Structure formats: structure tokens, C-alpha cells
Amino acid sequence: MKKVEDYVRSIPDFPEPGIIFRDVTSILQDADGLHLAIDQLVEMLDGVDYDVVVGPESRGFIFGVPVAYAMHKSFVPVRKKGKLPCETISAEYDLEYGSAEIEMHKDAIKPGQKVVIVDDLIATGGTTEAIIRLIEELGGEVVKICFVMELAGLKGREKLKGYEVGSVITYEGK
């Protein structure tokens, strides 16, 4: 039986020499790969008590919504600044070159709700750290963070200390 990592396309020297780019779209392009990835994310949540799934655009939507649907939970999108129509809260975070800002509707998380974050990839952990700040500002409690892939060499877990983090696939490099 194939594993999720068997569906990941590795592209050497992208975006720069020495980097191996791990392409999640090849998981999405294969029905079996997609099914396996979603099933493993759902399994990662076995025994976890939570109310809502949060995912950042765009690949957090792709993986988070099927998890929320399978577990009969609600889904809250986190978007780039200026994309949500109602009153929002925002958090800025650092990128490799510069910074970015994400937003969530101010009424998306109710105080005391238990939240699971689902995304495709953890690299440096900056985006997820910003999402945690938004959830906690609204009174939510992050009970688990799930990724399809982890680039362990970028040490993203260090920014998420104190939170339960799981990854379907872990690559040791960058």
C-alpha cells in the first residue's frame, strides 16, 4: 500500500540551488493520495476534543474543510488582509523577505471553543504562530495543530512550543 509521501513530487533546486521543493499539488491530483492524506489527518485527531477546524488560505482550506466535514465540525477560514467582508482581527508575521498580515472574522471563534488548526505545510511556523494569536485573542483554545508535511530543518515546531503538533510526513531538511 502506498503512503502519502509516495504522492509528493520532489523538485530539486527550486526555488534556489540546494533546496528540494516538496509539491503538495501532486497529492491533490491523485484521488488515492488525497483520500489517504485526509484520512491520516482525521486519524491524527482521534480522541481529540474540539469544536472547530481553522485553516489558512489556500491549502489550509483544501485540507481543513474535508477534515471538518468528515468530523461534523465547523470550519473557519483565515485569509490574507482585506479578503473577509465582516469585522476582522488581524495578525502580522514575518516572511523570509518582509512580512504579511492575516485576518479572521471577529465572531469566528467563540470564547472557550476548542480549536484544531489544519494546514498543508509547516516550515518556519510563522503563519501558524499568527493564527494561534488570532484564535487566542478571540478566547479560543488551540488543542492540536495538524500538517500534511513538515520541513523539520526549518525548525517551525520551535515557534509552536506548548502546542500539540502532528505531521503526516516529516522531511528532515529544508
PDB file of C-alpha atoms in Angstrom:
ATOM      1  CA  MET A   1       0.000   0.000   0.000  1.00  0.00           C
ATOM      2  CA  LYS A   2       1.251   3.474  -0.885  1.00  0.00           C
ATOM      3  CA  LYS A   3       1.977   6.152   1.715  1.00  0.00           C
ATOM      4  CA  VAL A   4       1.178   9.859   1.401  1.00  0.00           C
ATOM      5  CA  GLU A   5       4.855  10.642   0.778  1.00  0.00           C
ATOM      6  CA  ASP A   6       4.698   8.428  -2.330  1.00  0.00           C
ATOM      7  CA  TYR A   7       2.367  11.041  -3.848  1.00  0.00           C
ATOM      8  CA  VAL A   8       4.644  14.029  -3.132  1.00  0.00           C
ATOM      9  CA  ARG A   9       6.630  15.312  -6.100  1.00  0.00           C
ATOM     10  CA  SER A  10      10.114  16.495  -5.152  1.00  0.00           C
ATOM     11  CA  ILE A  11      11.602  19.212  -7.336  1.00  0.00           C
ATOM     12  CA  PRO A  12      15.349  19.769  -6.879  1.00  0.00           C
ATOM     13  CA  ASP A  13      16.938  23.230  -6.887  1.00  0.00           C
ATOM     14  CA  PHE A  14      13.658  25.153  -6.536  1.00  0.00           C
ATOM     15  CA  PRO A  15      13.269  27.988  -5.675  1.00  0.00           C
ATOM     16  CA  GLU A  16      17.065  28.110  -5.394  1.00  0.00           C
ATOM     17  CA  PRO A  17      20.011  25.707  -5.751  1.00  0.00           C
ATOM     18  CA  GLY A  18      20.267  23.155  -2.949  1.00  0.00           C
ATOM     19  CA  ILE A  19      16.580  23.308  -2.000  1.00  0.00           C
ATOM     20  CA  ILE A  20      14.251  20.382  -2.678  1.00  0.00           C
ATOM     21  CA  PHE A  21      10.712  21.716  -3.151  1.00  0.00           C
ATOM     22  CA  ARG A  22       8.038  19.311  -1.850  1.00  0.00           C
ATOM     23  CA  ASP A  23       4.977  19.756  -4.067  1.00  0.00           C
ATOM     24  CA  VAL A  24       1.652  19.122  -2.315  1.00  0.00           C
ATOM     25  CA  THR A  25      -0.326  19.541  -5.564  1.00  0.00           C
ATOM     26  CA  SER A  26       0.726  16.069  -6.664  1.00  0.00           C
ATOM     27  CA  ILE A  27      -1.161  14.672  -3.623  1.00  0.00           C
ATOM     28  CA  LEU A  28      -4.253  16.596  -4.698  1.00  0.00           C
ATOM     29  CA  GLN A  29      -4.010  15.396  -8.298  1.00  0.00           C
ATOM     30  CA  ASP A  30      -4.360  11.743  -7.309  1.00  0.00           C
ATOM     31  CA  ALA A  31      -7.678  10.625  -5.796  1.00  0.00           C
ATOM     32  CA  ASP A  32      -5.962   7.944  -3.723  1.00  0.00           C
ATOM     33  CA  GLY A  33      -3.301  10.366  -2.465  1.00  0.00           C
ATOM     34  CA  LEU A  34      -5.888  12.959  -1.479  1.00  0.00           C
ATOM     35  CA  HIS A  35      -8.048  10.359   0.250  1.00  0.00           C
ATOM     36  CA  LEU A  36      -5.058   8.997   2.153  1.00  0.00           C
ATOM     37  CA  ALA A  37      -3.900  12.460   3.266  1.00  0.00           C
ATOM     38  CA  ILE A  38      -7.361  13.429   4.560  1.00  0.00           C
ATOM     39  CA  ASP A  39      -7.798  10.063   6.291  1.00  0.00           C
ATOM     40  CA  GLN A  40      -4.460  10.459   8.067  1.00  0.00           C
ATOM     41  CA  LEU A  41      -5.295  13.978   9.209  1.00  0.00           C
ATOM     42  CA  VAL A  42      -8.599  12.683  10.597  1.00  0.00           C
ATOM     43  CA  GLU A  43      -6.783   9.791  12.335  1.00  0.00           C
ATOM     44  CA  MET A  44      -4.402  12.318  13.901  1.00  0.00           C
ATOM     45  CA  LEU A  45      -7.433  13.827  15.632  1.00  0.00           C
ATOM     46  CA  ASP A  46      -8.698  10.569  17.093  1.00  0.00           C
ATOM     47  CA  GLY A  47      -9.504  11.183  20.746  1.00  0.00           C
ATOM     48  CA  VAL A  48      -9.046  14.972  20.491  1.00  0.00           C
ATOM     49  CA  ASP A  49     -11.937  17.021  21.893  1.00  0.00           C
ATOM     50  CA  TYR A  50     -12.530  20.040  19.641  1.00  0.00           C
ATOM     51  CA  ASP A  51     -15.308  22.247  18.304  1.00  0.00           C
ATOM     52  CA  VAL A  52     -13.940  23.882  15.174  1.00  0.00           C
ATOM     53  CA  VAL A  53     -11.284  23.495  12.473  1.00  0.00           C
ATOM     54  CA  VAL A  54      -9.328  26.578  11.369  1.00  0.00           C
ATOM     55  CA  GLY A  55      -7.317  26.689   8.148  1.00  0.00           C
ATOM     56  CA  PRO A  56      -5.376  29.419   6.338  1.00  0.00           C
ATOM     57  CA  GLU A  57      -5.827  30.153   2.670  1.00  0.00           C
ATOM     58  CA  SER A  58      -5.451  28.455   0.411  1.00  0.00           C
ATOM     59  CA  ARG A  59      -4.153  24.980   1.106  1.00  0.00           C
ATOM     60  CA  GLY A  60      -5.424  25.038   4.694  1.00  0.00           C
ATOM     61  CA  PHE A  61      -8.879  25.306   3.100  1.00  0.00           C
ATOM     62  CA  ILE A  62      -8.173  22.343   0.832  1.00  0.00           C
ATOM     63  CA  PHE A  63      -7.185  20.044   3.695  1.00  0.00           C
ATOM     64  CA  GLY A  64      -9.139  21.597   6.569  1.00  0.00           C
ATOM     65  CA  VAL A  65     -12.624  21.594   5.063  1.00  0.00           C
ATOM     66  CA  PRO A  66     -12.699  17.835   4.341  1.00  0.00           C
ATOM     67  CA  VAL A  67     -11.476  17.169   7.891  1.00  0.00           C
ATOM     68  CA  ALA A  68     -14.194  19.425   9.332  1.00  0.00           C
ATOM     69  CA  TYR A  69     -16.800  17.781   7.098  1.00  0.00           C
ATOM     70  CA  ALA A  70     -15.719  14.226   7.998  1.00  0.00           C
ATOM     71  CA  MET A  71     -15.830  15.014  11.714  1.00  0.00           C
ATOM     72  CA  HIS A  72     -19.021  17.129  11.533  1.00  0.00           C
ATOM     73  CA  LYS A  73     -17.238  20.260  12.791  1.00  0.00           C
ATOM     74  CA  SER A  74     -17.420  23.842  11.603  1.00  0.00           C
ATOM     75  CA  PHE A  75     -14.629  25.424   9.573  1.00  0.00           C
ATOM     76  CA  VAL A  76     -13.172  28.925   9.989  1.00  0.00           C
ATOM     77  CA  PRO A  77     -11.078  30.428   7.183  1.00  0.00           C
ATOM     78  CA  VAL A  78      -8.040  32.604   7.851  1.00  0.00           C
ATOM     79  CA  ARG A  79      -7.425  34.945   4.931  1.00  0.00           C
ATOM     80  CA  LYS A  80      -4.933  37.460   3.662  1.00  0.00           C
ATOM     81  CA  LYS A  81      -5.674  41.032   4.741  1.00  0.00           C
ATOM     82  CA  GLY A  82      -8.634  42.630   3.001  1.00  0.00           C
ATOM     83  CA  LYS A  83     -10.383  39.454   1.815  1.00  0.00           C
ATOM     84  CA  LEU A  84     -13.050  38.998   4.528  1.00  0.00           C
ATOM     85  CA  PRO A  85     -16.294  41.016   4.365  1.00  0.00           C
ATOM     86  CA  CYS A  86     -17.170  41.458   8.057  1.00  0.00           C
ATOM     87  CA  GLU A  87     -15.353  42.941  11.041  1.00  0.00           C
ATOM     88  CA  THR A  88     -11.970  41.243  11.475  1.00  0.00           C
ATOM     89  CA  ILE A  89      -8.984  40.916  13.737  1.00  0.00           C
ATOM     90  CA  SER A  90      -5.522  40.652  12.236  1.00  0.00           C
ATOM     91  CA  ALA A  91      -2.014  39.457  12.961  1.00  0.00           C
ATOM     92  CA  GLU A  92       1.221  40.304  11.204  1.00  0.00           C
ATOM     93  CA  TYR A  93       4.036  37.797  10.797  1.00  0.00           C
ATOM     94  CA  ASP A  94       7.472  37.670   9.225  1.00  0.00           C
ATOM     95  CA  LEU A  95       8.238  36.117   5.874  1.00  0.00           C
ATOM     96  CA  GLU A  96      11.659  35.245   4.510  1.00  0.00           C
ATOM     97  CA  TYR A  97      11.708  38.674   2.855  1.00  0.00           C
ATOM     98  CA  GLY A  98       9.318  41.123   4.503  1.00  0.00           C
ATOM     99  CA  SER A  99       6.070  40.497   6.341  1.00  0.00           C
ATOM    100  CA  ALA A 100       2.443  39.573   5.745  1.00  0.00           C
ATOM    101  CA  GLU A 101      -0.842  40.033   7.546  1.00  0.00           C
ATOM    102  CA  ILE A 102      -3.712  37.592   8.005  1.00  0.00           C
ATOM    103  CA  GLU A 103      -7.258  38.121   9.224  1.00  0.00           C
ATOM    104  CA  MET A 104     -10.126  36.215  10.764  1.00  0.00           C
ATOM    105  CA  HIS A 105     -13.706  37.348  11.326  1.00  0.00           C
ATOM    106  CA  LYS A 106     -14.067  38.809  14.804  1.00  0.00           C
ATOM    107  CA  ASP A 107     -17.020  36.491  15.540  1.00  0.00           C
ATOM    108  CA  ALA A 108     -15.466  33.325  14.055  1.00  0.00           C
ATOM    109  CA  ILE A 109     -14.307  31.780  17.338  1.00  0.00           C
ATOM    110  CA  LYS A 110     -16.414  31.892  20.487  1.00  0.00           C
ATOM    111  CA  PRO A 111     -14.730  32.153  23.906  1.00  0.00           C
ATOM    112  CA  GLY A 112     -13.949  28.679  25.242  1.00  0.00           C
ATOM    113  CA  GLN A 113     -14.126  26.902  21.882  1.00  0.00           C
ATOM    114  CA  LYS A 114     -11.514  24.201  21.340  1.00  0.00           C
ATOM    115  CA  VAL A 115      -9.760  24.652  18.021  1.00  0.00           C
ATOM    116  CA  VAL A 116      -7.746  22.464  15.669  1.00  0.00           C
ATOM    117  CA  ILE A 117      -5.581  24.151  13.018  1.00  0.00           C
ATOM    118  CA  VAL A 118      -5.076  22.252   9.744  1.00  0.00           C
ATOM    119  CA  ASP A 119      -2.629  23.280   7.013  1.00  0.00           C
ATOM    120  CA  ASP A 120      -0.591  21.676   4.272  1.00  0.00           C
ATOM    121  CA  LEU A 121       2.898  22.592   5.471  1.00  0.00           C
ATOM    122  CA  ILE A 122       4.895  23.749   8.446  1.00  0.00           C
ATOM    123  CA  ALA A 123       8.166  25.406   7.500  1.00  0.00           C
ATOM    124  CA  THR A 124       9.253  28.250   9.809  1.00  0.00           C
ATOM    125  CA  GLY A 125       5.966  28.235  11.762  1.00  0.00           C
ATOM    126  CA  GLY A 126       5.312  31.964  11.364  1.00  0.00           C
ATOM    127  CA  THR A 127       1.881  31.693   9.762  1.00  0.00           C
ATOM    128  CA  THR A 128       0.668  29.181  12.333  1.00  0.00           C
ATOM    129  CA  GLU A 129       2.028  31.266  15.195  1.00  0.00           C
ATOM    130  CA  ALA A 130      -0.001  34.236  13.886  1.00  0.00           C
ATOM    131  CA  ILE A 131      -3.137  32.071  13.579  1.00  0.00           C
ATOM    132  CA  ILE A 132      -2.718  30.959  17.199  1.00  0.00           C
ATOM    133  CA  ARG A 133      -2.556  34.609  18.286  1.00  0.00           C
ATOM    134  CA  LEU A 134      -5.853  35.320  16.486  1.00  0.00           C
ATOM    135  CA  ILE A 135      -7.609  32.294  17.991  1.00  0.00           C
ATOM    136  CA  GLU A 136      -6.428  33.102  21.497  1.00  0.00           C
ATOM    137  CA  GLU A 137      -7.332  36.790  21.117  1.00  0.00           C
ATOM    138  CA  LEU A 138     -10.915  35.645  20.489  1.00  0.00           C
ATOM    139  CA  GLY A 139     -10.843  33.366  23.555  1.00  0.00           C
ATOM    140  CA  GLY A 140     -10.368  30.057  21.747  1.00  0.00           C
ATOM    141  CA  GLU A 141      -8.054  27.271  22.874  1.00  0.00           C
ATOM    142  CA  VAL A 142      -5.783  25.576  20.328  1.00  0.00           C
ATOM    143  CA  VAL A 143      -5.865  21.871  21.191  1.00  0.00           C
ATOM    144  CA  LYS A 144      -3.976  20.455  18.176  1.00  0.00           C
ATOM    145  CA  ILE A 145      -2.190  21.603  15.038  1.00  0.00           C
ATOM    146  CA  CYS A 146      -2.055  19.215  12.060  1.00  0.00           C
ATOM    147  CA  PHE A 147       0.034  19.425   8.914  1.00  0.00           C
ATOM    148  CA  VAL A 148       0.309  17.218   5.854  1.00  0.00           C
ATOM    149  CA  MET A 149       4.046  17.964   5.555  1.00  0.00           C
ATOM    150  CA  GLU A 150       6.758  19.252   7.861  1.00  0.00           C
ATOM    151  CA  LEU A 151      10.151  20.609   6.863  1.00  0.00           C
ATOM    152  CA  ALA A 152      11.903  19.849  10.155  1.00  0.00           C
ATOM    153  CA  GLY A 153      15.144  21.574   9.113  1.00  0.00           C
ATOM    154  CA  LEU A 154      13.385  24.958   9.279  1.00  0.00           C
ATOM    155  CA  LYS A 155      12.534  24.380  12.967  1.00  0.00           C
ATOM    156  CA  GLY A 156       8.919  25.580  12.792  1.00  0.00           C
ATOM    157  CA  ARG A 157       7.943  23.485  15.806  1.00  0.00           C
ATOM    158  CA  GLU A 158      10.116  25.711  17.979  1.00  0.00           C
ATOM    159  CA  LYS A 159       7.644  28.586  17.430  1.00  0.00           C
ATOM    160  CA  LEU A 160       4.784  26.267  18.398  1.00  0.00           C
ATOM    161  CA  LYS A 161       6.187  25.035  21.730  1.00  0.00           C
ATOM    162  CA  GLY A 162       3.424  24.292  24.208  1.00  0.00           C
ATOM    163  CA  TYR A 163       1.025  23.126  21.493  1.00  0.00           C
ATOM    164  CA  GLU A 164       0.398  19.591  20.284  1.00  0.00           C
ATOM    165  CA  VAL A 165       1.680  19.380  16.705  1.00  0.00           C
ATOM    166  CA  GLY A 166       1.350  16.471  14.283  1.00  0.00           C
ATOM    167  CA  SER A 167       2.507  15.915  10.712  1.00  0.00           C
ATOM    168  CA  VAL A 168       1.581  13.181   8.275  1.00  0.00           C
ATOM    169  CA  ILE A 169       5.026  13.421   6.608  1.00  0.00           C
ATOM    170  CA  THR A 170       8.265  14.833   8.039  1.00  0.00           C
ATOM    171  CA  TYR A 171      11.218  15.765   5.864  1.00  0.00           C
ATOM    172  CA  GLU A 172      14.423  16.342   7.830  1.00  0.00           C
ATOM    173  CA  GLY A 173      15.826  19.016   5.519  1.00  0.00           C
ATOM    174  CA  LYS A 174      14.618  22.412   4.371  1.00  0.00           C
TER     175      LYS A 174
END
